[in-house]
mmCIF file with all atom_site columns, C-alpha atoms in Angstrom:
data_model
loop_
_atom_site.group_PDB
_atom_site.id
_atom_site.type_symbol
_atom_site.label_atom_id
_atom_site.label_alt_id
_atom_site.label_comp_id
_atom_site.label_asym_id
_atom_site.label_entity_id
_atom_site.label_seq_id
_atom_site.pdbx_PDB_ins_code
_atom_site.Cartn_x
_atom_site.Cartn_y
_atom_site.Cartn_z
_atom_site.occupancy
_atom_site.B_iso_or_equiv
_atom_site.pdbx_formal_charge
_atom_site.auth_seq_id
_atom_site.auth_comp_id
_atom_site.auth_asym_id
_atom_site.auth_atom_id
_atom_site.pdbx_PDB_model_num
ATOM 1   C CA . MET W 1 1   ? 63.956 100.457 75.212  1.00 96.00 ? 1   MET W CA 1
ATOM 2   C CA . ARG W 1 2   ? 60.306 100.017 76.188  1.00 98.00 ? 2   ARG W CA 1
ATOM 3   C CA . ILE W 1 3   ? 59.362 101.947 79.342  1.00 98.00 ? 3   ILE W CA 1
ATOM 4   C CA . PHE W 1 4   ? 56.114 101.822 81.319  1.00 98.00 ? 4   PHE W CA 1
ATOM 5   C CA . PHE W 1 5   ? 55.509 105.359 82.565  1.00 97.00 ? 5   PHE W CA 1
ATOM 6   C CA . TYR W 1 6   ? 52.879 105.769 85.310  1.00 96.00 ? 6   TYR W CA 1
ATOM 7   C CA . GLY W 1 7   ? 53.531 109.280 86.626  1.00 94.00 ? 7   GLY W CA 1
ATOM 8   C CA . LEU W 1 8   ? 53.780 112.644 84.919  1.00 94.00 ? 8   LEU W CA 1
ATOM 9   C CA . PHE W 1 9   ? 56.318 111.178 82.483  1.00 95.00 ? 9   PHE W CA 1
ATOM 10  C CA . MET W 1 10  ? 53.261 109.602 80.749  1.00 96.00 ? 10  MET W CA 1
ATOM 11  C CA . ASP W 1 11  ? 52.974 112.978 79.022  1.00 96.00 ? 11  ASP W CA 1
ATOM 12  C CA . GLU W 1 12  ? 54.799 112.740 75.679  1.00 94.00 ? 12  GLU W CA 1
ATOM 13  C CA . GLY W 1 13  ? 55.001 116.540 75.544  1.00 94.00 ? 13  GLY W CA 1
ATOM 14  C CA . LEU W 1 14  ? 56.792 116.647 78.890  1.00 94.00 ? 14  LEU W CA 1
ATOM 15  C CA . LEU W 1 15  ? 59.322 114.094 77.655  1.00 96.00 ? 15  LEU W CA 1
ATOM 16  C CA . ALA W 1 16  ? 59.795 115.979 74.386  1.00 95.00 ? 16  ALA W CA 1
ATOM 17  C CA . GLY W 1 17  ? 60.421 119.132 76.426  1.00 94.00 ? 17  GLY W CA 1
ATOM 18  C CA . LYS W 1 18  ? 63.290 117.287 78.097  1.00 93.00 ? 18  LYS W CA 1
ATOM 19  C CA . GLY W 1 19  ? 64.806 116.502 74.701  1.00 93.00 ? 19  GLY W CA 1
ATOM 20  C CA . LEU W 1 20  ? 63.541 112.914 74.442  1.00 96.00 ? 20  LEU W CA 1
ATOM 21  C CA . ARG W 1 21  ? 61.886 111.470 71.364  1.00 96.00 ? 21  ARG W CA 1
ATOM 22  C CA . PRO W 1 22  ? 59.384 108.897 72.679  1.00 96.00 ? 22  PRO W CA 1
ATOM 23  C CA . SER W 1 23  ? 57.596 106.705 70.163  1.00 97.00 ? 23  SER W CA 1
ATOM 24  C CA . GLY W 1 24  ? 54.938 104.005 70.053  1.00 96.00 ? 24  GLY W CA 1
ATOM 25  C CA . ALA W 1 25  ? 52.917 105.342 72.998  1.00 97.00 ? 25  ALA W CA 1
ATOM 26  C CA . LYS W 1 26  ? 50.215 102.894 74.077  1.00 97.00 ? 26  LYS W CA 1
ATOM 27  C CA . PRO W 1 27  ? 48.120 102.958 77.265  1.00 97.00 ? 27  PRO W CA 1
ATOM 28  C CA . GLY W 1 28  ? 47.929 99.889  79.458  1.00 98.00 ? 28  GLY W CA 1
ATOM 29  C CA . PHE W 1 29  ? 48.163 98.595  82.993  1.00 98.00 ? 29  PHE W CA 1
ATOM 30  C CA . VAL W 1 30  ? 50.267 96.455  85.292  1.00 98.00 ? 30  VAL W CA 1
ATOM 31  C CA . ASP W 1 31  ? 48.647 94.163  87.844  1.00 98.00 ? 31  ASP W CA 1
ATOM 32  C CA . GLY W 1 32  ? 50.118 93.482  91.284  1.00 97.00 ? 32  GLY W CA 1
ATOM 33  C CA . LEU W 1 33  ? 51.466 97.016  91.647  1.00 96.00 ? 33  LEU W CA 1
ATOM 34  C CA . ALA W 1 34  ? 49.670 99.991  93.180  1.00 95.00 ? 34  ALA W CA 1
ATOM 35  C CA . LEU W 1 35  ? 50.342 103.666 92.722  1.00 95.00 ? 35  LEU W CA 1
ATOM 36  C CA . ARG W 1 36  ? 51.751 105.510 95.734  1.00 93.00 ? 36  ARG W CA 1
ATOM 37  C CA . ILE W 1 37  ? 52.040 109.274 95.571  1.00 92.00 ? 37  ILE W CA 1
ATOM 38  C CA . GLY W 1 38  ? 54.497 110.769 98.002  1.00 87.00 ? 38  GLY W CA 1
ATOM 39  C CA . GLU W 1 39  ? 56.696 113.672 97.013  1.00 87.00 ? 39  GLU W CA 1
ATOM 40  C CA . ARG W 1 40  ? 56.636 111.904 93.608  1.00 86.00 ? 40  ARG W CA 1
ATOM 41  C CA . ALA W 1 41  ? 54.807 108.861 92.262  1.00 90.00 ? 41  ALA W CA 1
ATOM 42  C CA . THR W 1 42  ? 56.072 105.309 92.631  1.00 94.00 ? 42  THR W CA 1
ATOM 43  C CA . LEU W 1 43  ? 54.702 101.791 92.518  1.00 95.00 ? 43  LEU W CA 1
ATOM 44  C CA . VAL W 1 44  ? 54.455 99.386  95.430  1.00 93.00 ? 44  VAL W CA 1
ATOM 45  C CA . ARG W 1 45  ? 53.673 95.685  95.369  1.00 93.00 ? 45  ARG W CA 1
ATOM 46  C CA . ARG W 1 46  ? 50.090 95.029  96.426  1.00 94.00 ? 46  ARG W CA 1
ATOM 47  C CA . ALA W 1 47  ? 47.893 92.006  95.824  1.00 96.00 ? 47  ALA W CA 1
ATOM 48  C CA . GLY W 1 48  ? 44.959 93.147  93.728  1.00 95.00 ? 48  GLY W CA 1
ATOM 49  C CA . GLY W 1 49  ? 46.731 96.360  92.767  1.00 95.00 ? 49  GLY W CA 1
ATOM 50  C CA . ARG W 1 50  ? 46.483 97.729  89.241  1.00 97.00 ? 50  ARG W CA 1
ATOM 51  C CA . THR W 1 51  ? 48.364 100.715 87.929  1.00 97.00 ? 51  THR W CA 1
ATOM 52  C CA . TYR W 1 52  ? 47.598 102.400 84.634  1.00 98.00 ? 52  TYR W CA 1
ATOM 53  C CA . GLY W 1 53  ? 50.175 104.102 82.490  1.00 98.00 ? 53  GLY W CA 1
ATOM 54  C CA . VAL W 1 54  ? 51.657 104.457 79.044  1.00 98.00 ? 54  VAL W CA 1
ATOM 55  C CA . VAL W 1 55  ? 54.256 102.274 77.360  1.00 98.00 ? 55  VAL W CA 1
ATOM 56  C CA . MET W 1 56  ? 56.694 104.230 75.178  1.00 98.00 ? 56  MET W CA 1
ATOM 57  C CA . ASP W 1 57  ? 59.927 103.451 73.437  1.00 98.00 ? 57  ASP W CA 1
ATOM 58  C CA . ILE W 1 58  ? 62.943 105.614 74.209  1.00 97.00 ? 58  ILE W CA 1
ATOM 59  C CA . THR W 1 59  ? 66.620 104.907 73.719  1.00 97.00 ? 59  THR W CA 1
ATOM 60  C CA . PRO W 1 60  ? 68.725 103.550 76.593  1.00 96.00 ? 60  PRO W CA 1
ATOM 61  C CA . ALA W 1 61  ? 70.693 106.823 76.521  1.00 96.00 ? 61  ALA W CA 1
ATOM 62  C CA . GLU W 1 62  ? 67.455 108.815 76.880  1.00 97.00 ? 62  GLU W CA 1
ATOM 63  C CA . ALA W 1 63  ? 66.367 106.637 79.821  1.00 96.00 ? 63  ALA W CA 1
ATOM 64  C CA . ALA W 1 64  ? 69.754 107.103 81.499  1.00 95.00 ? 64  ALA W CA 1
ATOM 65  C CA . ALA W 1 65  ? 69.582 110.875 81.011  1.00 95.00 ? 65  ALA W CA 1
ATOM 66  C CA . LEU W 1 66  ? 65.980 111.093 82.210  1.00 96.00 ? 66  LEU W CA 1
ATOM 67  C CA . TYR W 1 67  ? 66.605 109.129 85.397  1.00 96.00 ? 67  TYR W CA 1
ATOM 68  C CA . ALA W 1 68  ? 69.856 110.986 86.108  1.00 95.00 ? 68  ALA W CA 1
ATOM 69  C CA . GLU W 1 69  ? 67.780 114.075 86.954  1.00 92.00 ? 69  GLU W CA 1
ATOM 70  C CA . LYS W 1 70  ? 68.048 114.884 90.637  1.00 93.00 ? 70  LYS W CA 1
ATOM 71  C CA . SER W 1 71  ? 64.298 114.556 91.287  1.00 89.00 ? 71  SER W CA 1
ATOM 72  C CA . VAL W 1 72  ? 64.199 110.947 90.007  1.00 93.00 ? 72  VAL W CA 1
ATOM 73  C CA . ALA W 1 73  ? 67.802 109.778 90.448  1.00 95.00 ? 73  ALA W CA 1
ATOM 74  C CA . ASP W 1 74  ? 66.815 107.359 93.243  1.00 95.00 ? 74  ASP W CA 1
ATOM 75  C CA . TYR W 1 75  ? 64.446 105.401 90.994  1.00 96.00 ? 75  TYR W CA 1
ATOM 76  C CA . VAL W 1 76  ? 65.538 101.903 89.974  1.00 97.00 ? 76  VAL W CA 1
ATOM 77  C CA . PRO W 1 77  ? 64.492 99.866  86.924  1.00 97.00 ? 77  PRO W CA 1
ATOM 78  C CA . GLU W 1 78  ? 62.162 96.915  87.355  1.00 97.00 ? 78  GLU W CA 1
ATOM 79  C CA . PRO W 1 79  ? 60.825 94.594  84.653  1.00 98.00 ? 79  PRO W CA 1
ATOM 80  C CA . VAL W 1 80  ? 57.033 94.460  84.269  1.00 98.00 ? 80  VAL W CA 1
ATOM 81  C CA . THR W 1 81  ? 54.465 92.864  82.005  1.00 98.00 ? 81  THR W CA 1
ATOM 82  C CA . VAL W 1 82  ? 52.025 95.457  80.701  1.00 98.00 ? 82  VAL W CA 1
ATOM 83  C CA . GLU W 1 83  ? 48.598 94.587  79.388  1.00 98.00 ? 83  GLU W CA 1
ATOM 84  C CA . LEU W 1 84  ? 47.739 97.053  76.671  1.00 98.00 ? 84  LEU W CA 1
ATOM 85  C CA . MET W 1 85  ? 44.178 98.270  76.214  1.00 94.00 ? 85  MET W CA 1
ATOM 86  C CA . ASP W 1 86  ? 43.855 96.079  73.102  1.00 94.00 ? 86  ASP W CA 1
ATOM 87  C CA . GLY W 1 87  ? 44.595 92.987  75.222  1.00 96.00 ? 87  GLY W CA 1
ATOM 88  C CA . ALA W 1 88  ? 48.163 92.433  73.994  1.00 98.00 ? 88  ALA W CA 1
ATOM 89  C CA . ARG W 1 89  ? 50.879 91.916  76.588  1.00 98.00 ? 89  ARG W CA 1
ATOM 90  C CA . VAL W 1 90  ? 54.329 93.468  76.313  1.00 98.00 ? 90  VAL W CA 1
ATOM 91  C CA . GLU W 1 91  ? 57.437 93.376  78.441  1.00 98.00 ? 91  GLU W CA 1
ATOM 92  C CA . ALA W 1 92  ? 58.708 96.739  79.629  1.00 98.00 ? 92  ALA W CA 1
ATOM 93  C CA . THR W 1 93  ? 60.820 98.410  82.267  1.00 98.00 ? 93  THR W CA 1
ATOM 94  C CA . CYS W 1 94  ? 59.378 100.746 84.844  1.00 97.00 ? 94  CYS W CA 1
ATOM 95  C CA . TYR W 1 95  ? 61.317 102.848 87.292  1.00 97.00 ? 95  TYR W CA 1
ATOM 96  C CA . VAL W 1 96  ? 60.278 102.696 90.942  1.00 97.00 ? 96  VAL W CA 1
ATOM 97  C CA . LEU W 1 97  ? 61.398 104.431 94.073  1.00 94.00 ? 97  LEU W CA 1
ATOM 98  C CA . PRO W 1 98  ? 62.739 102.043 96.728  1.00 91.00 ? 98  PRO W CA 1
ATOM 99  C CA . ALA W 1 99  ? 60.340 101.772 99.680  1.00 83.00 ? 99  ALA W CA 1
ATOM 100 C CA . ASP W 1 100 ? 62.785 103.389 102.102 1.00 86.00 ? 100 ASP W CA 1
ATOM 101 C CA . LYS W 1 101 ? 62.832 106.524 99.925  1.00 88.00 ? 101 LYS W CA 1
ATOM 102 C CA . VAL W 1 102 ? 59.046 107.034 99.743  1.00 86.00 ? 102 VAL W CA 1
ATOM 103 C CA . ARG W 1 103 ? 58.212 110.121 101.782 1.00 85.00 ? 103 ARG W CA 1
ATOM 104 C CA . GLY W 1 104 ? 55.655 112.824 102.238 1.00 87.00 ? 104 GLY W CA 1
ATOM 105 C CA . THR W 1 105 ? 52.808 113.889 100.061 1.00 87.00 ? 105 THR W CA 1
ATOM 106 C CA . ASN W 1 106 ? 52.499 116.232 97.129  1.00 90.00 ? 106 ASN W CA 1
ATOM 107 C CA . ARG W 1 107 ? 49.008 117.512 96.489  1.00 92.00 ? 107 ARG W CA 1
ATOM 108 C CA . ALA W 1 108 ? 50.062 119.529 93.417  1.00 93.00 ? 108 ALA W CA 1
ATOM 109 C CA . TYR W 1 109 ? 51.705 116.460 91.865  1.00 92.00 ? 109 TYR W CA 1
ATOM 110 C CA . ALA W 1 110 ? 48.586 114.378 92.533  1.00 94.00 ? 110 ALA W CA 1
ATOM 111 C CA . GLU W 1 111 ? 46.410 117.083 90.954  1.00 95.00 ? 111 GLU W CA 1
ATOM 112 C CA . SER W 1 112 ? 48.609 117.221 87.840  1.00 95.00 ? 112 SER W CA 1
ATOM 113 C CA . LEU W 1 113 ? 48.619 113.434 87.607  1.00 96.00 ? 113 LEU W CA 1
ATOM 114 C CA . LEU W 1 114 ? 44.828 113.341 87.960  1.00 96.00 ? 114 LEU W CA 1
ATOM 115 C CA . ASN W 1 115 ? 44.465 115.804 85.082  1.00 96.00 ? 115 ASN W CA 1
ATOM 116 C CA . LEU W 1 116 ? 46.804 113.746 82.891  1.00 97.00 ? 116 LEU W CA 1
ATOM 117 C CA . ALA W 1 117 ? 45.173 110.401 83.783  1.00 97.00 ? 117 ALA W CA 1
ATOM 118 C CA . THR W 1 118 ? 41.746 111.898 83.056  1.00 97.00 ? 118 THR W CA 1
ATOM 119 C CA . ARG W 1 119 ? 42.955 113.155 79.677  1.00 96.00 ? 119 ARG W CA 1
ATOM 120 C CA . LEU W 1 120 ? 44.336 109.685 78.905  1.00 96.00 ? 120 LEU W CA 1
ATOM 121 C CA . GLY W 1 121 ? 40.927 108.151 79.639  1.00 96.00 ? 121 GLY W CA 1
ATOM 122 C CA . PHE W 1 122 ? 41.881 105.879 82.513  1.00 97.00 ? 122 PHE W CA 1
ATOM 123 C CA . PRO W 1 123 ? 39.013 104.226 84.448  1.00 97.00 ? 123 PRO W CA 1
ATOM 124 C CA . ASP W 1 124 ? 37.116 106.142 87.122  1.00 96.00 ? 124 ASP W CA 1
ATOM 125 C CA . SER W 1 125 ? 38.214 103.654 89.800  1.00 95.00 ? 125 SER W CA 1
ATOM 126 C CA . TYR W 1 126 ? 41.844 104.526 89.075  1.00 96.00 ? 126 TYR W CA 1
ATOM 127 C CA . LEU W 1 127 ? 41.122 108.248 88.978  1.00 96.00 ? 127 LEU W CA 1
ATOM 128 C CA . ASP W 1 128 ? 39.506 107.852 92.414  1.00 95.00 ? 128 ASP W CA 1
ATOM 129 C CA . GLU W 1 129 ? 42.784 106.392 93.747  1.00 92.00 ? 129 GLU W CA 1
ATOM 130 C CA . ILE W 1 130 ? 44.618 109.477 92.549  1.00 95.00 ? 130 ILE W CA 1
ATOM 131 C CA . ARG W 1 131 ? 41.926 111.761 94.013  1.00 94.00 ? 131 ARG W CA 1
ATOM 132 C CA . ARG W 1 132 ? 42.463 110.163 97.435  1.00 89.00 ? 132 ARG W CA 1
ATOM 133 C CA . ALA W 1 133 ? 46.159 111.038 97.213  1.00 84.00 ? 133 ALA W CA 1
ATOM 134 C CA . ARG W 1 134 ? 45.269 114.739 96.956  1.00 75.00 ? 134 ARG W CA 1
ATOM 135 C CA . LYS W 1 135 ? 43.971 114.790 100.526 1.00 68.00 ? 135 LYS W CA 1
#
């Protein structure tokens, strides 16, 4: 199962620490969706939006176990087309939080996500979006 991760789950080490065995990690982006950081990260539809993340393959059982965790149990799968950094396009699933469940802010989460996105080499304009969420 190909998943587009855009939050802290972009970190293969974090997933491995949860017992998952992700493979085929490739950075890319999805247009028409914007990152929203509340208590956790989610995507919201926005014209002109672009969200960067990492596509990885995990098994359906691993995805079910990952999104059964209490902190992300409200997330729902949504199909997306991801443009990889090499220009190829792939179909994937991303998990988003329904709009009525988006609440609060989480400065520590935004800071951790900024560090990860910086390490992954995402564009400065995207890093600036994450920086604004820290305020």
